[in-house]
XYZ file of C-alpha atoms in Angstrom:
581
model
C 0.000 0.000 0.000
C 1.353 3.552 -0.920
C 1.797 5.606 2.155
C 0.681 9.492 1.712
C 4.496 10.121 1.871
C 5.306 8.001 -1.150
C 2.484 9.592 -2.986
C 3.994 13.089 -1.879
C 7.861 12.269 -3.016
C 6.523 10.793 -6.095
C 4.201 13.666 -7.087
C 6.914 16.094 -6.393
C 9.937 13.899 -8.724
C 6.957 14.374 -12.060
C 7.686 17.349 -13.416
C 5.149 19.759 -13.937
C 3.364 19.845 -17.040
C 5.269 21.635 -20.047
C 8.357 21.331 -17.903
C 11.688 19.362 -19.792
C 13.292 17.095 -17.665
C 16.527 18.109 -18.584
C 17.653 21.405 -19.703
C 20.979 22.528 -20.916
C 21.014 26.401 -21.091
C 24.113 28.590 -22.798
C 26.464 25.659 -21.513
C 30.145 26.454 -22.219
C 33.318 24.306 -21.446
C 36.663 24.559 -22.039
C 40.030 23.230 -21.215
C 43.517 24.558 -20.550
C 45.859 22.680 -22.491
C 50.066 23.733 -23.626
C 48.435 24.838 -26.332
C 46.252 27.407 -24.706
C 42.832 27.546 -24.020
C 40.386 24.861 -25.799
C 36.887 26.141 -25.899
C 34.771 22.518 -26.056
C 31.365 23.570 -25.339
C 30.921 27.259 -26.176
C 27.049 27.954 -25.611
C 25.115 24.861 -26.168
C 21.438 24.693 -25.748
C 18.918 22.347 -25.885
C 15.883 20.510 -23.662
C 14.745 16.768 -23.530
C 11.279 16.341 -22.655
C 9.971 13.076 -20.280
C 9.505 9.923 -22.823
C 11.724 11.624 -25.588
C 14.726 10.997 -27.783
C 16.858 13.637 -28.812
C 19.818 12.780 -31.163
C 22.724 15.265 -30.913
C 25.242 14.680 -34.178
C 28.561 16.337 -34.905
C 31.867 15.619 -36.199
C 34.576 14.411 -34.060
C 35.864 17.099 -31.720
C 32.576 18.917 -31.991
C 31.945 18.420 -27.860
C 29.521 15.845 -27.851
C 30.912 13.459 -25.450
C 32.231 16.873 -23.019
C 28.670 18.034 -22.974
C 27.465 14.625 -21.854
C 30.483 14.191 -19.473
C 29.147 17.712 -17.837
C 25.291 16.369 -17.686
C 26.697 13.510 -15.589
C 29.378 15.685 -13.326
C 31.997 13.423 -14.745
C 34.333 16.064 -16.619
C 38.181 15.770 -15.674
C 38.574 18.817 -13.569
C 40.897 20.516 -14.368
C 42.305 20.453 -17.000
C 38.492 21.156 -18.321
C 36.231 23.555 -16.360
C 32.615 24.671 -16.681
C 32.515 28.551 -17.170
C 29.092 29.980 -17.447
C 25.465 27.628 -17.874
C 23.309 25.708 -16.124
C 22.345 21.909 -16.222
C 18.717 21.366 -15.136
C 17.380 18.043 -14.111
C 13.645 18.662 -13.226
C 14.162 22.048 -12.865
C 17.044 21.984 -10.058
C 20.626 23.265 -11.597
C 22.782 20.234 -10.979
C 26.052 22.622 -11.313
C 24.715 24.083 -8.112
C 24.311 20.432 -5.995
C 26.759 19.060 -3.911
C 29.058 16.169 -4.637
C 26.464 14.035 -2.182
C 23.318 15.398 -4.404
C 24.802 14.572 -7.795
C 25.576 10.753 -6.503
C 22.112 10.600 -5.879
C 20.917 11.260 -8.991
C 23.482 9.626 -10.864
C 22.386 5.747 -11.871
C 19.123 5.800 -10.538
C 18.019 9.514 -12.214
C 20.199 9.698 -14.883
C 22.594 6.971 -16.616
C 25.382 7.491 -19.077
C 26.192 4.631 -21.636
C 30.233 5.328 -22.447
C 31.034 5.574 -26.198
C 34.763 3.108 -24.532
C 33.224 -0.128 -22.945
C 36.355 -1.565 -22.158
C 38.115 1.247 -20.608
C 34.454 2.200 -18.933
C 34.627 -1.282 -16.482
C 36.604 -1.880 -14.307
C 39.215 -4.709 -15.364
C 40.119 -6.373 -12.141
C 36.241 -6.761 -11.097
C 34.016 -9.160 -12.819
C 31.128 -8.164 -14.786
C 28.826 -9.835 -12.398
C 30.049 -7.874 -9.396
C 29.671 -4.211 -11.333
C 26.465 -5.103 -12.343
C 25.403 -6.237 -8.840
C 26.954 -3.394 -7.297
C 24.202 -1.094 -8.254
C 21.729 -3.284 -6.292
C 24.258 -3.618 -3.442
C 24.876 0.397 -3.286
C 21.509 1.446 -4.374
C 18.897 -0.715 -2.477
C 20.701 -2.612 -0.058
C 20.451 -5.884 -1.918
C 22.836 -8.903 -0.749
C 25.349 -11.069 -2.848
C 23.151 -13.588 -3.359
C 20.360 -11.125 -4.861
C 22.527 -8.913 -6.752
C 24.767 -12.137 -8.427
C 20.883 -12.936 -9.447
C 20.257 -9.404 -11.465
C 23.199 -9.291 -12.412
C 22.222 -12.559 -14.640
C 19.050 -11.218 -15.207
C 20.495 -8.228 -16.757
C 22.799 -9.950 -18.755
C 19.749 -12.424 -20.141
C 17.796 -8.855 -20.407
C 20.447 -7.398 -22.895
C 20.710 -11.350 -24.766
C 24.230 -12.018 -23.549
C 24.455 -15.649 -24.258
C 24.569 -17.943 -20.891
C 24.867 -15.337 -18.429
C 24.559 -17.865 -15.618
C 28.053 -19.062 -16.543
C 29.743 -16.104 -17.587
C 28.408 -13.551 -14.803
C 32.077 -14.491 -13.302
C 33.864 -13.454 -16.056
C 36.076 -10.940 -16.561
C 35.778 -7.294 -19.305
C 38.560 -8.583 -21.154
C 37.078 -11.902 -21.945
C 34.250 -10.741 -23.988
C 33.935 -8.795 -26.950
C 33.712 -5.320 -27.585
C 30.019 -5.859 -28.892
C 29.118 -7.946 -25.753
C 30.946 -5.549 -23.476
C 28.894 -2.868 -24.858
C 25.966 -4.674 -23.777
C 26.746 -5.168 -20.332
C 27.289 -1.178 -20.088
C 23.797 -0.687 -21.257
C 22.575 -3.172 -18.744
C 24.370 -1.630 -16.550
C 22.818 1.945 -17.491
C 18.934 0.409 -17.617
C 19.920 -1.605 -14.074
C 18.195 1.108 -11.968
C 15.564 1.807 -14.230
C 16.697 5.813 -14.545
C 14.121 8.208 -16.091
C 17.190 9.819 -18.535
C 19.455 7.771 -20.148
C 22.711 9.318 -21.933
C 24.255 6.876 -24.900
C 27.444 8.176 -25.739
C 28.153 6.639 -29.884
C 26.619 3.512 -28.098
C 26.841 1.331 -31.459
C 30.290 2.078 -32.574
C 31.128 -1.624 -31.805
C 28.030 -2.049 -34.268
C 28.264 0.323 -37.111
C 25.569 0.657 -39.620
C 26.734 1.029 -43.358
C 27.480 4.731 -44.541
C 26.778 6.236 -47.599
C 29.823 6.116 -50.509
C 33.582 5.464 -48.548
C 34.966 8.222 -50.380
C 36.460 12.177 -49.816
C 33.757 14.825 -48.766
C 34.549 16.630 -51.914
C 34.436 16.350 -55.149
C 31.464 13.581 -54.930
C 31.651 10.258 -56.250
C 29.382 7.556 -57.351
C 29.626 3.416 -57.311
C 30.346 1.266 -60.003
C 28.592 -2.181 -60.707
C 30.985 -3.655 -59.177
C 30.556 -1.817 -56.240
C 33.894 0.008 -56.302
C 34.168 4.001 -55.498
C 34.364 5.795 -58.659
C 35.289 9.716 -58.142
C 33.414 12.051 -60.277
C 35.594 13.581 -63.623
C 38.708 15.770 -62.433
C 38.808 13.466 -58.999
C 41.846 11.031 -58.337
C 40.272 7.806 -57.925
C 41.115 5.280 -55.124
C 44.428 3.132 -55.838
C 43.767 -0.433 -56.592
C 46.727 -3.302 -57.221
C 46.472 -3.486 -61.024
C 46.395 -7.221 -60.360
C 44.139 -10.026 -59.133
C 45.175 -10.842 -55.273
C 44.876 -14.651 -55.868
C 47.205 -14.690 -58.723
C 49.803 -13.425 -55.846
C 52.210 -15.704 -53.585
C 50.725 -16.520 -49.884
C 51.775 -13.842 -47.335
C 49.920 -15.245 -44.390
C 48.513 -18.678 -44.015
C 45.982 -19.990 -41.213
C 45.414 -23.546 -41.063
C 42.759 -24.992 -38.256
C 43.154 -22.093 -35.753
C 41.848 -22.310 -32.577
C 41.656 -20.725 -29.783
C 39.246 -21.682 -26.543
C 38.943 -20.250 -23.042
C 38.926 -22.411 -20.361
C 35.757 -22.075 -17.549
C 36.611 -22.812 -14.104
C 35.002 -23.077 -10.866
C 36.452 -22.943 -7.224
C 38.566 -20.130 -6.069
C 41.957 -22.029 -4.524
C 41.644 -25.527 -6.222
C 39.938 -24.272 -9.708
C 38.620 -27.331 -11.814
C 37.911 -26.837 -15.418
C 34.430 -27.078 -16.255
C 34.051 -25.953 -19.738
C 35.776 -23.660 -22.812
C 34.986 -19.910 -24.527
C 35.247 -21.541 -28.145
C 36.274 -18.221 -29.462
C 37.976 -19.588 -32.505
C 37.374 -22.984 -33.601
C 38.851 -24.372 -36.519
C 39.609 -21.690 -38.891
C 41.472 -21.672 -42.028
C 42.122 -18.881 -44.872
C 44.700 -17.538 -46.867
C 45.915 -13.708 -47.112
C 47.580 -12.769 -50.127
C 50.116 -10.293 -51.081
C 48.593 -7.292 -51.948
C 45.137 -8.484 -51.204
C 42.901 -7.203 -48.565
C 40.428 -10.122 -46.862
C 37.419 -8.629 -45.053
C 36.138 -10.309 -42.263
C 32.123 -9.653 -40.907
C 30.736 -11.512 -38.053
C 28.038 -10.543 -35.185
C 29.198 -9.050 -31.871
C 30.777 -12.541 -30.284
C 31.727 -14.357 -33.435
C 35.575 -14.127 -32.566
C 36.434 -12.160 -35.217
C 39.100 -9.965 -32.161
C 40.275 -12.979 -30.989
C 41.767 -14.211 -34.366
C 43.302 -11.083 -34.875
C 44.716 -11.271 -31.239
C 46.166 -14.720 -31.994
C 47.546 -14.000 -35.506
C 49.080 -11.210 -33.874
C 50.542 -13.795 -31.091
C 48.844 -12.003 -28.503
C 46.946 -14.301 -27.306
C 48.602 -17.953 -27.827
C 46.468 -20.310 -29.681
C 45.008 -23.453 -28.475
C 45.750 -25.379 -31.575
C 46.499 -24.783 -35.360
C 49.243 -22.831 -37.208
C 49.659 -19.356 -38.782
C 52.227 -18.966 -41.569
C 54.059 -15.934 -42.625
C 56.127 -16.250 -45.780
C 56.218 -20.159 -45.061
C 57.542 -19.783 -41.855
C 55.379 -20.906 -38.716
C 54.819 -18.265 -36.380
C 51.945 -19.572 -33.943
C 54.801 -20.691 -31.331
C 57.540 -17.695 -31.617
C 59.093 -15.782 -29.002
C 61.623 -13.427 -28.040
C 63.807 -11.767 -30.862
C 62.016 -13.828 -33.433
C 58.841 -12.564 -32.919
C 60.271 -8.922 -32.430
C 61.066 -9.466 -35.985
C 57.975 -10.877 -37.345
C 55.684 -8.100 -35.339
C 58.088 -5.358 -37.556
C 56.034 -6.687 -40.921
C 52.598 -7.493 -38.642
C 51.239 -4.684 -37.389
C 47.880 -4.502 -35.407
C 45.478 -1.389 -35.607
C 43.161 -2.012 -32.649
C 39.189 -1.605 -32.026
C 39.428 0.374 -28.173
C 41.621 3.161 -29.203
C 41.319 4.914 -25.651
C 42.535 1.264 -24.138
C 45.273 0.810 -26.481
C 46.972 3.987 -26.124
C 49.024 4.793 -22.522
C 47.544 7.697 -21.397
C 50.836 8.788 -19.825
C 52.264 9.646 -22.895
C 52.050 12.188 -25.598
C 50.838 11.539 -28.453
C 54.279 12.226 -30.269
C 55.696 9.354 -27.535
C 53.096 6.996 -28.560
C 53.577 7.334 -32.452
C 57.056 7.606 -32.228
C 57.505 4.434 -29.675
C 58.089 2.002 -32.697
C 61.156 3.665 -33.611
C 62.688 3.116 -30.286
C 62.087 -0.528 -30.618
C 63.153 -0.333 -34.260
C 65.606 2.206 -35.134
C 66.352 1.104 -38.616
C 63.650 2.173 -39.247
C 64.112 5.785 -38.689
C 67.106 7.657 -37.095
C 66.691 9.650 -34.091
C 67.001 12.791 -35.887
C 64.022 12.564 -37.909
C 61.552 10.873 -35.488
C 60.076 13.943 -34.663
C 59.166 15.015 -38.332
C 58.277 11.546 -39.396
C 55.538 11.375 -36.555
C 54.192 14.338 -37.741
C 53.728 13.779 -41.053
C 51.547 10.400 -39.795
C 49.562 12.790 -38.006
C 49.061 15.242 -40.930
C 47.904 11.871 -43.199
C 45.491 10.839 -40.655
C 44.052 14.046 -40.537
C 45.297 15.286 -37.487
C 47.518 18.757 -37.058
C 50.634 18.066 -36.656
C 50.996 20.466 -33.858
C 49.006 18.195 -31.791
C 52.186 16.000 -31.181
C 52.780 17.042 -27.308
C 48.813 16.326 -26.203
C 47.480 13.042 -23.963
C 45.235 11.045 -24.981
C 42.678 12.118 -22.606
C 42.501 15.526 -24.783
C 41.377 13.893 -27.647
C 37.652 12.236 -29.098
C 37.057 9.404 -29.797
C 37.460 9.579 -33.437
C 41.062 11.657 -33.003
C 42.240 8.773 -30.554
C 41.372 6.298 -33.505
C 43.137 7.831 -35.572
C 46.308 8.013 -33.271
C 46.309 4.112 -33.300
C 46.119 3.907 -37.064
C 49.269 6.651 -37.119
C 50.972 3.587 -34.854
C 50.207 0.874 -36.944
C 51.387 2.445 -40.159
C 54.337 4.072 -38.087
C 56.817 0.953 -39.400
C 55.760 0.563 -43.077
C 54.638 -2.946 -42.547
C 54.000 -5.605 -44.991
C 50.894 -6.652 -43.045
C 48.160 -4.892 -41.339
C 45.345 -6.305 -38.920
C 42.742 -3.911 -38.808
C 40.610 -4.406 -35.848
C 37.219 -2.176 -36.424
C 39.922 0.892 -37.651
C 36.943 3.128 -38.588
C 34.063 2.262 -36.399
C 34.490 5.184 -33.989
C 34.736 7.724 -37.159
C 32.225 10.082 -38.651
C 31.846 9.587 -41.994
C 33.745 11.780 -43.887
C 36.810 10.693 -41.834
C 35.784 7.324 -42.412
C 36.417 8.102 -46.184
C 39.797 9.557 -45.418
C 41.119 6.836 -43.827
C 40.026 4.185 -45.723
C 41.439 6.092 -48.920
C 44.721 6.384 -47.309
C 44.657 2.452 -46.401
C 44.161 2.045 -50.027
C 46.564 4.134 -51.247
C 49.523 2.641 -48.732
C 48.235 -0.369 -50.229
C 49.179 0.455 -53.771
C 52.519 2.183 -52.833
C 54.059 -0.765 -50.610
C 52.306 -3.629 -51.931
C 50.374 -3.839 -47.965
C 48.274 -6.910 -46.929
C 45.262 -6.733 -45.031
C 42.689 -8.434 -42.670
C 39.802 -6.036 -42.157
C 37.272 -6.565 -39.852
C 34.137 -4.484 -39.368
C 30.873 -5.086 -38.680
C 29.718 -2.245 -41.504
C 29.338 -4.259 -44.393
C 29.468 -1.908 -46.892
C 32.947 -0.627 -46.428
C 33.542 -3.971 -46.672
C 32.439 -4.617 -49.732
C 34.236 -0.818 -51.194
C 37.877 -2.127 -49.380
C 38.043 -6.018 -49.481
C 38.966 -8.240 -52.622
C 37.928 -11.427 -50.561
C 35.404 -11.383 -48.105
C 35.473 -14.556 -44.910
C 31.872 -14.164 -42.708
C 32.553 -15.940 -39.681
C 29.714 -17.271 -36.972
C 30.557 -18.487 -33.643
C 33.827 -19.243 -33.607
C 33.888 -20.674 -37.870
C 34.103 -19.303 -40.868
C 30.865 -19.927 -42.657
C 31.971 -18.450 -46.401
C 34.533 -17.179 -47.788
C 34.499 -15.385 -51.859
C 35.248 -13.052 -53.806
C 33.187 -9.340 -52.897
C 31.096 -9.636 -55.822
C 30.489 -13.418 -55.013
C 30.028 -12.974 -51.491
C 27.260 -9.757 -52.225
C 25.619 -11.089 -55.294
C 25.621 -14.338 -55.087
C 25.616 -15.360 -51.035
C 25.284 -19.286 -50.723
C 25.227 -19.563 -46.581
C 21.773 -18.749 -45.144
C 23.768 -16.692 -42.303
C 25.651 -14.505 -44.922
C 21.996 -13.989 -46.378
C 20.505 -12.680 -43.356
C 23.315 -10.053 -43.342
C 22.819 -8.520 -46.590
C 19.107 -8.698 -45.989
C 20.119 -6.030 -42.889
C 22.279 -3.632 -44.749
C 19.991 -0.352 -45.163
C 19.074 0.450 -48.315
C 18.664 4.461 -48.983
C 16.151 4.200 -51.896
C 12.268 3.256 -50.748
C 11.677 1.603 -53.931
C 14.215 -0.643 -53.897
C 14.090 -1.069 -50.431
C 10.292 -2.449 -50.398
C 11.511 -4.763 -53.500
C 14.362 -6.446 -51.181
C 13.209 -9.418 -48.945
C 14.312 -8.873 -45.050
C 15.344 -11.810 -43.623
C 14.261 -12.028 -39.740
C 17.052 -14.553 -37.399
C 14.488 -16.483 -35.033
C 16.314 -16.701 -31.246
C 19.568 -15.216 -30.201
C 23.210 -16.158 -30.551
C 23.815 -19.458 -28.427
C 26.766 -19.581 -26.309
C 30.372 -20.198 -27.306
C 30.809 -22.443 -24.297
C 28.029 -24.783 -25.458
C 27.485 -24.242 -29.526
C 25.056 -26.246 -31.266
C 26.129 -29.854 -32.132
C 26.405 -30.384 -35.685
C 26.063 -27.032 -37.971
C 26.035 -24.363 -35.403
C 23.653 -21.781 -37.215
C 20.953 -24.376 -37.558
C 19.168 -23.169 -34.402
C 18.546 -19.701 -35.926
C 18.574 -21.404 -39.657
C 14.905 -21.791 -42.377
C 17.119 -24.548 -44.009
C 17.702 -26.575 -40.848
C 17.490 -30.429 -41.256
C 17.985 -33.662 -39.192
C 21.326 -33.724 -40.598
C 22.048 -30.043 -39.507
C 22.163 -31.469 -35.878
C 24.641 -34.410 -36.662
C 26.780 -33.193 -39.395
C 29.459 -31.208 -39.827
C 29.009 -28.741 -42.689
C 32.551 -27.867 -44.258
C 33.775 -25.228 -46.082
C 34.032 -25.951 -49.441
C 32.966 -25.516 -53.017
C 29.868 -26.608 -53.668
C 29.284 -29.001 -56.539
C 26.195 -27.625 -58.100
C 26.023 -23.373 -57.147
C 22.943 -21.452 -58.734
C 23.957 -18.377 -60.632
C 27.574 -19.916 -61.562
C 29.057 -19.297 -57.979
C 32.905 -20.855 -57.331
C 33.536 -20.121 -53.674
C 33.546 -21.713 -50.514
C 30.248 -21.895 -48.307
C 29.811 -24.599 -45.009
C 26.407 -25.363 -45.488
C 24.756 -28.720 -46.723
C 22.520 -26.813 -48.519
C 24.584 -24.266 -50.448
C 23.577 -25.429 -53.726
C 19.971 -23.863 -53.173
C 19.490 -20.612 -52.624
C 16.186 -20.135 -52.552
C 14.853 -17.520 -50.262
C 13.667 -17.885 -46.307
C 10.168 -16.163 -47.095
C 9.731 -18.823 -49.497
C 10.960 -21.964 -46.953
């Protein structure tokens, strides 16, 4: 029964009629830097009324994530300080309220859903524990009760068995997944505001042509940027990628995390199959896309090719040579032609250095590569190609957006000219017209040193604009692997199906033409895949044998439409539609 003081303290959170619930009013930031004085915020205003979404866009840099930061009372003060505005949550100025006041209303008022998931929780804690630290902080709730909404969060936001990974650790999930527990995190308390910071980055949906602001451009047939008359067109090899010798070679990777229970005698109860039994070649020159759901393992290969993470079984082959088991010097040597551009730019950076220390850190380890002298100079001009001023070279990471700190780790990974580059999610955090920039300048360091790449991205069509060879991989296997144009026009694997179906289409017409192909049920859990094919669960094509056999990858005998390429699916050969199972 509601007590006349419940109905009182509820009556006076509702704001009155007409009234936003929050209100930002001439809001202006800035922050003192070397440089001088960076004005962030300089008189933003806006309201956001109970029950509404407001989308706020900008470029990178433009003070979208500061402004947010300032809603919350989480700014980095100093070096940045609030100057003149007010905040106002129902009508109270939350720059006015104590430390003890804004605690209050952070979580269970107002939320915040970080742009950097990894760097966001807390590494040492287990994702079970922050969850059910809101109950335990909030409302009082015991270990017991908050371990069980803490699963019941994770189930809420479709993270597969939660009971069984509630004890795991930030690191140990993807950056898809980990961006899921922050938004369970952020709905835990049930807030009446909630503030999503670039929320899908880890998710990106497929932008408009990949190429410079100006002049436009339009697409070819074969889906290739074309740059309108008087434009320099992207760079491309001048030859086929397969015709090429083998740069890197994967045969049966895998790579499983073990589950254990028991704190001082831990037994193993289980495995993560992150990566289970993939194969693929790279060639020189070429540049293989990989697409894959949140979860899909599509990190951890790169982590293992890179040998930072050690795989559980199989081998990875650079020029012939073996280099799943190297150490020391020898691997020193390999990682100077192997370089990794990460997805958590903010993570991978050490945000006690400048951003000169950070670029210029690979010539320290390899001074061949250039001498002392011009270190300075050559960091510089990696800034100036990534689209960053030059004169940014003594600023911390900390100073910069999301997009700029991208864009940092890209500057690293080019920083040693190598022969190969692993390109974690390189543009996900990047608005669009930087986007185009930097996959441009891929392209053209592509043509001038003869680079190999592994791309992976969720957005498939930069995909499609970058990759010769496309590999789409689902829990933990590579389900097909072709060509672009035989992996976009003629898709064999009902999975690869089901993600074209998804890619947005900008014109109505052809957009009510195009069949959209619904997955039934979620993605089951790495520790206990499906037995047999393990997309059959979701699958229209499923069959008895689905659930017993093995589907390989391989060529299909009989393809519809003339289709050579590998697809692991018993029923590749028939591609008829799901609408029309």
């Amino acid at each position: 029964m509601t007590t006349a003081l419940e109905k009182t303290t509820a009556a006076k959170d509702r704001p009155a009629p007409g009234t936003p619930l929050l209100e930002v009013r001439d809001l202006h930031v800035e922050f003192k830097t070397r440089d001088g004085v960076a004005k962030a915020v300089n008189g933003v205003n806006y309201s956001v009324a109970a029950g509404e979404t407001l989308a706020v866009l900008g470029e990178s840099g433009s003070g979208k994530s500061v402004t947010a930061q300032t809603i919350m009372g989480i700014l980095d003060m100093p070096p940045g300080r609030v100057t003149a505005g007010e905040i106002l949550f129902r009508g109270q100025d939350m720059l006015k309220m104590s430390g003890e006041e804004r605690r209050k209303i952070r979580g269970r008022k107002i939320a915040m859903i970080f742009q950097d998931a990894l760097s966001s929780l807390n590494p040492v804690l287990s994702v079970g524990y922050q969850l059910g630290e809101m109950f335990r902080v909030h409302e009082g709730a015991s270990k017991k009760e908050a371990k069980a909404k803490a699963i019941e969060l994770m189930d809420r936001v479709r993270i597969p068995a939660a009971a069984q990974r509630v004890g795991d650790f930030p690191h140990q999930f993807s950056g898809g997944m980990r961006q899921r527990i922050m938004i369970a995190m952020a709905l835990a308390l049930e807030p009446d505001l909630i503030i999503a910071d670039e929320p899908t980055t880890a998710a990106t949906s497929p932008p408009t042509c990949a190429a410079p602001r100006s002049p436009p451009c339009t697409r070819s047939p074969t889906g290739r940027v074309r740059s309108s008359p008087g434009a320099r067109a992207p760079a491309t090899s001048g030859r086929r990628p397969s015709m090429a010798e083998p740069i890197l070679e994967v045969r049966d990777l895998v790579k499983h995390y073990p589950l254990t229970q028991g704190i001082l005698f831990k037994k193993q109860v289980g495995a993560v199959k992150a990566v289970d039994g993939i194969s693929f070649t790279l060639h020189k020159g070429e540049t293989l896309g990989i697409v894959g759901e949140s979860g899909c393992g599509k990190s951890t290969l790169a982590k293992v090719l890179m040998n930072l993470e050690r795989a559980t079984a199989g081998q990875v082959f650079y020029k012939g040579e073996d280099i799943s088991r190297l150490s020391g010097s020898a691997l020193k040597a390999v990682r100077r032609n192997i370089q990794m551009v990460f997805q958590d730019p903010y993570t991978s950076l050490n945000p006690r250095m400048t951003v000169g220390d950070i670029i210029g850190e690979p010539y320290e380890i390899h001074p061949e590569v250039a001498p002392k002298g011009d270190r300075r100079k050559a960091v510089q001009d990696l800034l100036d190609v990534v689209g960053l001023n030059p004169e940014y070279i003594n600023r911390y990471p900390h100073q910069f957006s999301g997009g700029q700190r991208q864009r940092i780790g890209i500057a690293r990974g080019l920083a040693l000219k190598p022969e190969v580059i692993i390109c974690d999610e390189p543009v996900s955090a990047l608005d669009v017209s930087v986007q185009a920039q930097v996959i441009n300048l891929l392209e053209q360091l592509q043509t001038d040193f003869e680079l190999s790449y592994m791309f992976i991205a969720h957005d498939l069509s930069i995909v499609r604009h970058i990759s010769d060879r496309v590999g789409v991989m689902y829990l933990g296997k590579m389900v097909e692997i072709g060509t672009d144009l035989e992996i976009y026009d003629h898709a064999t694997h009902p999975y690869t199906q089901a993600l074209l179906s998804a890619v947005p289409v900008p014109d109505p017409a052809d957009r009510e033409k195009r069949e959209r192909i619904i997955l039934s049920g979620d993605i089951p859990s790495p520790a206990n895949p499906p037995s047999g094919c393990r997309f059959r669960t979701r699958c229209w094509k499923a069959e008895e044998r689905c659930s017993t056999e093995l589907p390989l990858l391989a060529v299909p005998e009989l393809l519809a439409g003339g289709a050579k390429h590998e697809s692991a699916c018993h029923f590749a050969a028939e591609r008829e539609s799901a609408a029309a199972a």
